[in-house]
């Protein structure tokens, strides 16, 4: 995705996307960022990781130009997000750190129109590039794909330490709202010991308020021989993380309204009830507080809950396609 052009290195995927869709923000997943709102999602092709379980492998592993059928510059994308009443734009599908210039310019164009920006990333980015990449991002969901170097090296082709450094750096040095996601793969990263160690690390380095999502694996790409994650595994992982002291832990990719509910960490009142990507009940006050005890819930909740629902709607943001 990069090439030499004269004396410069250029991003060959700039202005070309593998497609656009409008999704609920809950699908990113983000639970504490403008709940219920619509997000214009897009990505390019290629990736800097090599996850054996990649569910978007047809684009993350693509070296083919025909995967980049949609042509759209930053202003066109921002206009499309605005015209389709999206609250945010998400850089997703493949990792946006590899199309950073395109993502950054699009984020700036979106901010000019009052649209929020979301990076969905594995966080595998060098220290020199972090500040420029995260500065225009209002929110990020960063994958913490496991908690052993062995898993990161063998299953993702990257390194745990670099990802942990990015997560701590985003927490300590940016205003970006951050949530974490772990895809639990049976037999690979789902032991109770590994999950407890991960939760203790999050608590020690980031505190109790960073939401953590445990999502279900489905066989894909080079891991077709591994069974889907049992719902009981997700529940046990969530219980272990809550026991460790984290306040906001969710399950994903399964129907489990109890484990998708945001509750007040002070009085236990249920505040946001969800099923899959749909909001069933929303009780936060206008300034993001529990109506029972007045405790502020960490996050960016905006003035009102959105009503996009669980739909995913493919759209075109491109004046030309080929
Ligand atoms: S980081 Fe995401 S898009 Fe890239 S290979 Fe891994 S799962 Fe696929």
CSV table of C-alpha atoms and ligand atoms in Angstrom, one decimal:
chain,number,residue,atom,x,y,z
A,1,UNK,CA,0.0,0.0,0.0
A,2,UNK,CA,3.0,2.3,-0.1
A,3,UNK,CA,5.3,3.1,-3.0
A,4,UNK,CA,8.1,5.4,-4.0
A,5,UNK,CA,7.0,8.4,-6.1
A,6,UNK,CA,10.1,10.3,-7.1
A,7,UNK,CA,11.8,11.1,-3.8
A,8,UNK,CA,8.6,10.6,-1.7
A,9,UNK,CA,6.9,7.6,-0.1
A,10,UNK,CA,3.2,7.7,-1.0
A,11,UNK,CA,0.2,5.9,0.3
A,12,UNK,CA,-1.2,4.2,-2.8
A,13,UNK,CA,-4.6,3.5,-1.2
A,14,UNK,CA,-5.2,7.2,-0.5
A,15,UNK,CA,-8.7,8.1,-1.6
A,16,UNK,CA,-9.7,4.5,-2.4
A,17,UNK,CA,-11.8,2.4,-0.1
A,18,UNK,CA,-13.0,-1.2,0.0
A,19,UNK,CA,-16.5,0.0,0.8
A,20,UNK,CA,-18.8,2.0,3.1
A,21,UNK,CA,-21.6,1.1,5.5
A,22,UNK,CA,-23.6,2.8,8.2
A,23,UNK,CA,-23.6,0.8,11.4
A,24,UNK,CA,-24.5,1.4,15.1
A,25,UNK,CA,-21.6,2.6,17.2
A,26,UNK,CA,-22.2,-0.4,19.4
A,27,UNK,CA,-20.8,-2.5,16.6
A,28,UNK,CA,-17.3,-1.0,16.8
A,29,UNK,CA,-17.7,-1.9,19.7
A,30,UNK,CA,-18.1,1.3,21.8
A,31,UNK,CA,-20.5,1.2,24.7
A,32,UNK,CA,-19.7,4.6,26.3
A,33,UNK,CA,-19.5,6.8,23.3
A,34,UNK,CA,-22.7,8.4,21.9
A,35,UNK,CA,-24.8,5.3,22.4
A,36,UNK,CA,-27.3,4.4,19.8
A,37,UNK,CA,-25.9,6.7,17.1
A,38,UNK,CA,-25.1,5.9,13.5
A,39,UNK,CA,-21.5,5.6,12.3
A,40,UNK,CA,-20.2,5.7,8.7
A,41,UNK,CA,-17.6,2.9,8.6
A,42,UNK,CA,-14.9,2.4,6.0
A,43,UNK,CA,-11.6,0.8,5.4
A,44,UNK,CA,-9.0,0.3,2.6
A,45,UNK,CA,-7.0,-2.9,1.9
A,46,UNK,CA,-4.0,-4.6,3.5
A,47,UNK,CA,-3.0,-4.7,7.2
A,48,UNK,CA,0.2,-4.6,9.3
A,49,UNK,CA,-0.9,-7.6,11.3
A,50,UNK,CA,-1.4,-11.2,10.1
A,51,UNK,CA,-4.1,-12.5,12.4
A,52,UNK,CA,-4.9,-16.1,11.7
A,53,UNK,CA,-8.5,-15.5,12.7
A,54,UNK,CA,-9.1,-12.3,10.7
A,55,UNK,CA,-12.7,-12.0,9.8
A,56,UNK,CA,-12.0,-9.3,7.2
A,57,UNK,CA,-9.2,-11.3,5.6
A,58,UNK,CA,-10.6,-10.7,2.1
A,59,UNK,CA,-9.6,-7.1,2.4
A,60,UNK,CA,-6.9,-7.2,5.0
A,61,UNK,CA,-4.9,-9.7,3.0
A,62,UNK,CA,-5.8,-8.2,-0.4
A,63,UNK,CA,-3.1,-6.8,-2.7
A,64,UNK,CA,-5.6,-6.4,-5.4
A,65,UNK,CA,-6.8,-3.1,-6.6
A,66,UNK,CA,-10.2,-4.5,-7.3
A,67,UNK,CA,-10.8,-4.6,-3.6
A,68,UNK,CA,-10.6,-0.8,-3.6
A,69,UNK,CA,-13.6,-0.1,-5.8
A,70,UNK,CA,-14.8,3.0,-4.1
A,71,UNK,CA,-13.0,6.3,-4.9
A,72,UNK,CA,-13.7,9.0,-2.4
A,73,UNK,CA,-11.5,11.8,-0.9
A,74,UNK,CA,-11.8,13.1,2.7
A,75,UNK,CA,-14.3,15.9,1.8
A,76,UNK,CA,-16.6,13.5,-0.1
A,77,UNK,CA,-16.6,11.1,2.8
A,78,UNK,CA,-17.3,13.8,5.4
A,79,UNK,CA,-20.1,15.1,3.2
A,80,UNK,CA,-21.6,11.6,2.9
A,81,UNK,CA,-21.4,11.2,6.7
A,82,UNK,CA,-23.1,14.5,7.2
A,83,UNK,CA,-25.8,13.9,4.5
A,84,UNK,CA,-26.6,10.5,6.0
A,85,UNK,CA,-26.9,12.0,9.5
A,86,UNK,CA,-24.1,10.0,11.0
A,87,UNK,CA,-22.8,11.1,14.4
A,88,UNK,CA,-19.4,9.7,13.7
A,89,UNK,CA,-17.1,8.2,11.2
A,90,UNK,CA,-15.1,5.0,11.9
A,91,UNK,CA,-11.9,3.9,10.4
A,92,UNK,CA,-12.3,0.2,10.5
A,93,UNK,CA,-12.4,-3.2,8.6
A,94,UNK,CA,-8.6,-3.1,8.2
A,95,UNK,CA,-6.2,-1.3,10.6
A,96,UNK,CA,-6.3,2.5,10.0
A,97,UNK,CA,-2.7,2.9,11.1
A,98,UNK,CA,-1.7,1.6,7.7
A,99,UNK,CA,-3.7,4.3,5.9
A,100,UNK,CA,-3.0,7.0,8.5
A,101,UNK,CA,-2.7,9.9,6.1
A,102,UNK,CA,-6.1,9.2,4.5
A,103,UNK,CA,-7.7,8.6,8.0
A,104,UNK,CA,-6.2,11.8,9.5
A,105,UNK,CA,-7.3,14.0,6.6
A,106,UNK,CA,-10.7,12.5,6.6
A,107,UNK,CA,-11.0,13.0,10.4
A,108,UNK,CA,-10.1,16.6,10.0
A,109,UNK,CA,-12.7,17.0,7.2
A,110,UNK,CA,-15.3,15.4,9.5
A,111,UNK,CA,-14.5,17.6,12.4
A,112,UNK,CA,-15.1,20.7,10.2
A,113,UNK,CA,-18.7,19.3,9.9
A,114,UNK,CA,-19.1,18.4,13.5
A,115,UNK,CA,-18.8,14.7,13.0
A,116,UNK,CA,-16.9,12.6,15.5
A,117,UNK,CA,-14.1,10.3,14.6
A,118,UNK,CA,-13.4,6.7,15.7
A,119,UNK,CA,-10.3,4.5,15.2
A,120,UNK,CA,-10.8,0.8,15.4
A,121,UNK,CA,-7.2,-0.5,15.6
A,122,UNK,CA,-4.9,-3.2,16.9
A,123,UNK,CA,-2.7,-0.4,18.4
A,124,UNK,CA,0.4,-1.8,16.7
A,125,UNK,CA,2.0,1.6,15.8
A,126,UNK,CA,5.4,3.0,16.5
A,127,UNK,CA,5.9,5.6,19.2
A,128,UNK,CA,6.9,8.3,16.7
A,129,UNK,CA,3.6,7.9,14.8
A,130,UNK,CA,1.2,7.7,17.7
A,131,UNK,CA,0.7,11.4,18.4
A,132,UNK,CA,-0.2,12.4,14.8
A,133,UNK,CA,-2.5,9.4,14.3
A,134,UNK,CA,-4.5,9.7,17.6
A,135,UNK,CA,-4.7,13.5,17.7
A,136,UNK,CA,-7.8,13.8,15.5
A,137,UNK,CA,-9.5,10.7,16.9
A,138,UNK,CA,-12.3,11.3,19.4
A,139,UNK,CA,-12.6,7.7,20.3
A,140,UNK,CA,-10.7,4.4,19.8
A,141,UNK,CA,-11.4,0.8,20.2
A,142,UNK,CA,-8.1,-0.9,20.6
A,143,UNK,CA,-7.8,-4.7,20.4
A,144,UNK,CA,-6.0,-6.3,23.3
A,145,UNK,CA,-5.9,-9.6,21.4
A,146,UNK,CA,-4.4,-11.7,24.2
A,147,UNK,CA,-2.0,-11.4,27.1
A,148,UNK,CA,1.0,-13.5,26.1
A,149,UNK,CA,3.8,-12.6,23.7
A,150,UNK,CA,3.5,-16.2,22.4
A,151,UNK,CA,-0.1,-15.6,21.2
A,152,UNK,CA,0.7,-12.2,19.7
A,153,UNK,CA,3.8,-13.6,17.8
A,154,UNK,CA,2.3,-16.8,16.6
A,155,UNK,CA,-1.4,-15.9,16.0
A,156,UNK,CA,-1.2,-12.2,15.0
A,157,UNK,CA,2.4,-11.7,13.7
A,158,UNK,CA,2.9,-8.8,16.0
A,159,UNK,CA,4.1,-8.1,19.6
A,160,UNK,CA,2.3,-7.6,22.9
A,161,UNK,CA,4.6,-5.1,24.4
A,162,UNK,CA,4.1,-2.6,21.6
A,163,UNK,CA,0.3,-2.8,21.9
A,164,UNK,CA,0.4,-2.4,25.7
A,165,UNK,CA,2.6,0.7,25.2
A,166,UNK,CA,0.1,2.2,22.8
A,167,UNK,CA,-2.8,1.6,25.1
A,168,UNK,CA,-1.0,3.2,28.1
A,169,UNK,CA,0.1,6.1,25.9
A,170,UNK,CA,-3.4,6.8,24.5
A,171,UNK,CA,-4.8,6.7,28.1
A,172,UNK,CA,-2.1,9.0,29.5
A,173,UNK,CA,-1.4,11.4,26.7
A,174,UNK,CA,-4.6,11.9,24.7
A,175,UNK,CA,-8.2,13.0,25.1
A,176,UNK,CA,-9.3,10.1,22.9
A,177,UNK,CA,-12.0,8.0,24.6
A,178,UNK,CA,-10.7,4.5,24.7
A,179,UNK,CA,-12.3,1.1,25.0
A,180,UNK,CA,-10.6,-2.3,24.7
A,181,UNK,CA,-11.7,-5.5,22.9
A,182,UNK,CA,-10.5,-9.1,23.3
A,183,UNK,CA,-11.7,-11.8,20.9
A,184,UNK,CA,-11.7,-15.0,23.0
A,185,UNK,CA,-10.4,-17.9,20.9
A,186,UNK,CA,-11.0,-21.3,22.5
A,187,UNK,CA,-7.7,-22.9,23.6
A,188,UNK,CA,-5.6,-19.9,22.5
A,189,UNK,CA,-6.2,-16.9,24.8
A,190,UNK,CA,-9.2,-17.8,27.0
A,191,UNK,CA,-7.6,-19.3,30.1
A,192,UNK,CA,-8.9,-17.8,33.3
A,193,UNK,CA,-5.3,-17.2,34.4
A,194,UNK,CA,-4.6,-15.1,31.3
A,195,UNK,CA,-7.8,-13.2,31.6
A,196,UNK,CA,-7.2,-12.4,35.3
A,197,UNK,CA,-3.7,-11.2,34.5
A,198,UNK,CA,-4.9,-9.0,31.7
A,199,UNK,CA,-7.7,-7.5,33.9
A,200,UNK,CA,-5.2,-6.8,36.7
A,201,UNK,CA,-2.8,-5.1,34.2
A,202,UNK,CA,-5.7,-2.9,32.9
A,203,UNK,CA,-6.6,-2.0,36.5
A,204,UNK,CA,-3.1,-1.1,37.5
A,205,UNK,CA,-2.1,0.8,34.3
A,206,UNK,CA,-5.4,2.4,33.3
A,207,UNK,CA,-7.7,2.3,36.3
A,208,UNK,CA,-11.2,0.7,36.6
A,209,UNK,CA,-13.1,2.9,34.1
A,210,UNK,CA,-11.8,1.7,30.7
A,211,UNK,CA,-14.6,-0.5,29.2
A,212,UNK,CA,-13.5,-4.0,28.2
A,213,UNK,CA,-15.4,-6.1,25.6
A,214,UNK,CA,-15.0,-9.9,25.4
A,215,UNK,CA,-16.3,-10.9,22.0
A,216,UNK,CA,-17.0,-14.3,20.5
A,217,UNK,CA,-14.8,-15.9,17.9
A,218,UNK,CA,-16.3,-17.6,14.8
A,219,UNK,CA,-14.1,-19.9,12.7
A,220,UNK,CA,-12.6,-17.9,9.8
A,221,UNK,CA,-9.5,-17.6,7.6
A,222,UNK,CA,-6.7,-19.9,8.9
A,223,UNK,CA,-8.6,-20.9,12.1
A,224,UNK,CA,-11.5,-22.9,10.6
A,225,UNK,CA,-10.7,-25.9,12.8
A,226,UNK,CA,-11.3,-24.0,16.1
A,227,UNK,CA,-14.9,-24.0,17.4
A,228,UNK,CA,-16.9,-20.9,18.1
A,229,UNK,CA,-16.5,-19.4,21.6
A,230,UNK,CA,-19.1,-20.8,24.0
A,231,UNK,CA,-21.2,-18.1,25.6
A,232,UNK,CA,-20.2,-19.5,29.0
A,233,UNK,CA,-16.6,-18.7,28.3
A,234,UNK,CA,-17.5,-15.1,27.6
A,235,UNK,CA,-19.5,-14.9,30.9
A,236,UNK,CA,-16.7,-16.4,32.9
A,237,UNK,CA,-14.2,-14.0,31.4
A,238,UNK,CA,-16.5,-11.1,32.2
A,239,UNK,CA,-16.9,-12.3,35.8
A,240,UNK,CA,-13.1,-12.6,36.2
A,241,UNK,CA,-12.5,-9.1,34.9
A,242,UNK,CA,-15.2,-7.7,37.2
A,243,UNK,CA,-13.7,-9.6,40.1
A,244,UNK,CA,-10.4,-8.1,39.4
A,245,UNK,CA,-11.9,-4.6,39.9
A,246,UNK,CA,-12.9,-3.4,36.4
A,247,UNK,CA,-16.2,-1.6,36.4
A,248,UNK,CA,-17.5,-1.9,32.8
A,249,UNK,CA,-17.0,-5.3,31.1
A,250,UNK,CA,-19.2,-6.5,28.3
A,251,UNK,CA,-19.7,-9.6,26.1
A,252,UNK,CA,-20.1,-9.2,22.4
A,253,UNK,CA,-21.1,-11.2,19.2
A,254,UNK,CA,-23.7,-13.1,21.3
A,255,UNK,CA,-27.2,-12.4,22.6
A,256,UNK,CA,-26.7,-11.8,26.3
A,257,UNK,CA,-28.5,-8.7,27.5
A,258,UNK,CA,-27.4,-9.1,31.1
A,259,UNK,CA,-23.7,-9.0,30.1
A,260,UNK,CA,-24.3,-6.1,27.6
A,261,UNK,CA,-25.9,-3.8,30.2
A,262,UNK,CA,-24.1,-0.8,31.6
A,263,UNK,CA,-24.8,-0.5,35.3
A,264,UNK,CA,-23.9,2.3,37.8
A,265,UNK,CA,-20.7,1.3,39.5
A,266,UNK,CA,-21.8,3.2,42.7
A,267,UNK,CA,-25.4,2.0,43.3
A,268,UNK,CA,-25.9,-0.8,40.7
A,269,UNK,CA,-28.8,0.8,38.9
A,270,UNK,CA,-29.1,-0.5,35.3
A,271,UNK,CA,-28.4,2.5,33.0
A,272,UNK,CA,-28.1,1.3,29.4
A,273,UNK,CA,-29.7,-2.1,28.5
A,274,UNK,CA,-28.7,-3.6,25.1
A,275,UNK,CA,-29.3,-6.7,23.1
A,276,UNK,CA,-26.7,-7.3,20.4
A,277,UNK,CA,-26.4,-3.7,18.9
A,278,UNK,CA,-29.9,-2.6,19.9
A,279,UNK,CA,-30.5,-0.3,22.9
A,280,UNK,CA,-33.5,-1.6,24.9
A,281,UNK,CA,-33.4,1.1,27.7
A,282,UNK,CA,-31.5,4.3,28.3
A,283,UNK,CA,-31.7,5.9,31.7
A,284,UNK,CA,-28.6,8.2,31.9
A,285,UNK,CA,-29.4,11.9,32.7
A,286,UNK,CA,-28.5,14.5,30.1
A,287,UNK,CA,-25.1,15.0,31.6
A,288,UNK,CA,-24.3,11.3,31.7
A,289,UNK,CA,-25.1,10.6,35.3
A,290,UNK,CA,-27.0,7.9,37.1
A,291,UNK,CA,-30.6,9.1,37.8
A,292,UNK,CA,-30.7,7.2,41.2
A,293,UNK,CA,-27.5,8.4,42.9
A,294,UNK,CA,-26.0,11.1,40.6
A,295,UNK,CA,-22.7,9.3,40.0
A,296,UNK,CA,-21.1,10.3,36.7
A,297,UNK,CA,-20.5,7.4,34.3
A,298,UNK,CA,-17.2,7.6,32.4
A,299,UNK,CA,-17.6,8.2,28.7
A,300,UNK,CA,-18.8,10.7,26.1
A,301,UNK,CA,-22.6,10.4,26.0
A,302,UNK,CA,-23.7,13.5,24.1
A,303,UNK,CA,-27.0,15.2,24.7
A,304,UNK,CA,-29.3,12.3,23.9
A,305,UNK,CA,-29.3,8.7,23.0
A,306,UNK,CA,-29.4,7.8,19.3
A,307,UNK,CA,-32.0,5.7,17.6
A,308,UNK,CA,-30.1,4.0,14.7
A,309,UNK,CA,-30.9,0.5,16.0
A,310,UNK,CA,-29.0,-2.6,14.9
A,311,UNK,CA,-29.1,-2.0,11.1
A,312,UNK,CA,-26.1,-2.2,8.9
A,313,UNK,CA,-26.6,-0.4,5.7
A,314,UNK,CA,-24.1,-0.5,2.8
A,315,UNK,CA,-23.8,2.9,1.0
A,316,UNK,CA,-21.8,4.6,-1.6
A,317,UNK,CA,-19.6,7.6,-0.8
A,318,UNK,CA,-18.1,7.7,-4.2
A,319,UNK,CA,-18.8,9.7,-7.3
A,320,UNK,CA,-17.0,7.1,-9.3
A,321,UNK,CA,-16.7,3.3,-8.9
A,322,UNK,CA,-14.9,0.8,-11.0
B,1,LIG,S1,-5.5,-6.4,12.8
B,1,LIG,FE1,-7.7,-6.8,12.3
B,1,LIG,S2,-7.8,-6.5,10.0
B,1,LIG,FE2,-5.6,-6.8,10.5
B,1,LIG,S3,-5.2,-9.0,10.2
B,1,LIG,FE3,-5.7,-8.6,12.4
B,1,LIG,S4,-8.0,-9.0,12.6
B,1,LIG,FE4,-7.5,-8.7,10.4
